[in-house]
Tab-separated table of C-alpha atoms in Angstrom:
chain	number	residue	atom	x	y	z
N	1	UNK	CA	0.066	-0.076	-0.093
N	2	UNK	CA	2.572	2.342	0.783
N	3	UNK	CA	4.445	1.855	-3.000
N	4	UNK	CA	1.169	2.845	-4.073
N	5	UNK	CA	0.418	6.646	-2.042
N	6	UNK	CA	3.583	6.968	-0.153
N	7	UNK	CA	3.473	6.920	3.612
N	8	UNK	CA	2.743	9.667	4.381
N	9	UNK	CA	-1.009	9.338	4.110
N	10	UNK	CA	-1.001	5.006	4.489
N	11	UNK	CA	-1.101	3.764	8.576
N	12	UNK	CA	-1.497	-0.070	9.838
N	13	UNK	CA	-4.913	-0.323	10.844
N	14	UNK	CA	-7.185	2.435	11.967
N	15	UNK	CA	-10.049	2.689	14.044
N	16	UNK	CA	-13.495	4.646	13.202
N	17	UNK	CA	-16.793	5.225	14.732
N	18	UNK	CA	-19.463	4.625	12.721
N	19	UNK	CA	-23.565	5.864	12.912
N	20	UNK	CA	-24.554	3.087	15.468
N	21	UNK	CA	-21.020	4.315	17.912
N	22	UNK	CA	-19.883	1.049	17.352
N	23	UNK	CA	-16.044	1.346	16.518
N	24	UNK	CA	-14.855	-0.645	13.475
N	25	UNK	CA	-11.339	-1.654	12.805
N	26	UNK	CA	-9.522	-1.461	9.208
N	27	UNK	CA	-6.728	-3.848	8.203
N	28	UNK	CA	-5.042	-0.072	6.622
N	29	UNK	CA	-6.400	3.558	6.644
N	30	UNK	CA	-5.126	5.510	2.358
N	31	UNK	CA	-5.807	8.813	2.441
N	32	UNK	CA	-5.316	8.908	-1.705
N	33	UNK	CA	-4.785	12.241	-2.875
N	34	UNK	CA	-6.336	11.989	-6.732
N	35	UNK	CA	-7.623	9.628	-8.556
N	36	UNK	CA	-4.702	8.294	-9.613
N	37	UNK	CA	-3.589	7.305	-6.437
N	38	UNK	CA	-7.253	5.321	-5.763
N	39	UNK	CA	-6.641	4.046	-8.756
N	40	UNK	CA	-3.492	2.427	-7.811
N	41	UNK	CA	-4.858	1.549	-4.166
N	42	UNK	CA	-7.771	-0.418	-6.173
N	43	UNK	CA	-5.371	-2.309	-7.987
N	44	UNK	CA	-3.672	-3.184	-4.674
N	45	UNK	CA	-6.566	-4.412	-3.046
N	46	UNK	CA	-7.430	-5.863	-6.027
N	47	UNK	CA	-4.701	-8.371	-6.313
N	48	UNK	CA	-4.708	-9.088	-2.276
N	49	UNK	CA	-8.769	-10.092	-2.558
N	50	UNK	CA	-8.736	-7.467	0.196
N	51	UNK	CA	-12.155	-5.028	0.572
N	52	UNK	CA	-12.507	-1.424	0.298
N	53	UNK	CA	-14.552	1.366	2.180
N	54	UNK	CA	-14.785	4.632	1.038
N	55	UNK	CA	-15.175	6.704	3.981
N	56	UNK	CA	-15.259	10.642	3.643
N	57	UNK	CA	-15.518	13.510	5.308
N	58	UNK	CA	-17.145	12.102	8.137
N	59	UNK	CA	-20.669	14.751	6.944
N	60	UNK	CA	-23.513	11.350	7.637
N	61	UNK	CA	-22.589	7.063	7.872
N	62	UNK	CA	-25.699	5.899	6.729
N	63	UNK	CA	-25.618	2.181	7.955
N	64	UNK	CA	-22.778	0.131	10.198
N	65	UNK	CA	-19.380	0.260	8.570
N	66	UNK	CA	-18.649	-3.297	8.196
N	67	UNK	CA	-15.734	-4.830	9.882
N	68	UNK	CA	-13.459	-7.536	8.251
N	69	UNK	CA	-10.741	-6.121	8.436
N	70	UNK	CA	-11.260	-4.396	5.295
N	71	UNK	CA	-9.066	-1.686	4.199
N	72	UNK	CA	-10.461	2.733	4.538
N	73	UNK	CA	-10.934	4.748	1.789
N	74	UNK	CA	-10.700	8.045	3.287
N	75	UNK	CA	-11.517	9.954	0.091
N	76	UNK	CA	-11.210	13.026	2.379
N	77	UNK	CA	-7.941	14.909	0.581
N	78	UNK	CA	-10.199	14.676	-2.814
N	79	UNK	CA	-12.092	18.237	-1.547
N	80	UNK	CA	-11.821	20.332	-4.597
N	81	UNK	CA	-14.103	21.896	-6.158
N	82	UNK	CA	-14.449	23.232	-9.825
N	83	UNK	CA	-16.300	24.737	-12.317
N	84	UNK	CA	-17.632	24.204	-15.853
N	85	UNK	CA	-18.959	26.383	-17.044
N	86	UNK	CA	-22.278	26.086	-14.345
N	87	UNK	CA	-22.096	22.808	-13.527
N	88	UNK	CA	-19.886	21.752	-10.370
N	89	UNK	CA	-17.053	19.088	-10.349
N	90	UNK	CA	-17.172	18.461	-7.000
N	91	UNK	CA	-14.492	16.174	-4.836
N	92	UNK	CA	-15.357	12.938	-3.688
N	93	UNK	CA	-14.283	14.116	-0.282
N	94	UNK	CA	-16.116	17.261	-0.212
N	95	UNK	CA	-17.988	18.067	3.714
N	96	UNK	CA	-21.269	19.129	2.628
N	97	UNK	CA	-21.542	21.797	4.629
N	98	UNK	CA	-18.859	23.864	3.294
N	99	UNK	CA	-20.120	22.540	-0.290
N	100	UNK	CA	-23.002	23.936	0.298
N	101	UNK	CA	-22.052	27.314	1.320
N	102	UNK	CA	-19.447	27.331	-1.797
N	103	UNK	CA	-22.437	26.888	-4.234
N	104	UNK	CA	-25.087	29.306	-2.199
N	105	UNK	CA	-21.644	32.171	-3.078
N	106	UNK	CA	-22.201	31.419	-6.901
N	107	UNK	CA	-25.258	31.453	-6.991
């Protein structure tokens, strides 16, 4: 995993409390910076037959997270907002409240 995205954004084992209040353990906690790194993580997981659980900025978890040693794919670093005309292209890790404020300001 470290070879895929570097040491700074890969942690062996991670914990997260889901919507039910249960603490979930993950085999790896990874925070890719872009879609190229996301693809590298997915490739490594596929090679090792490891499950992937996408994790956002923590604004909502609608159901309890799995807890079977999956890789937590933390998308919080993919938070960009770009405009293409009047179409907003939003990063997968964008937090809802700041995004809402930016969109409202743009009209």
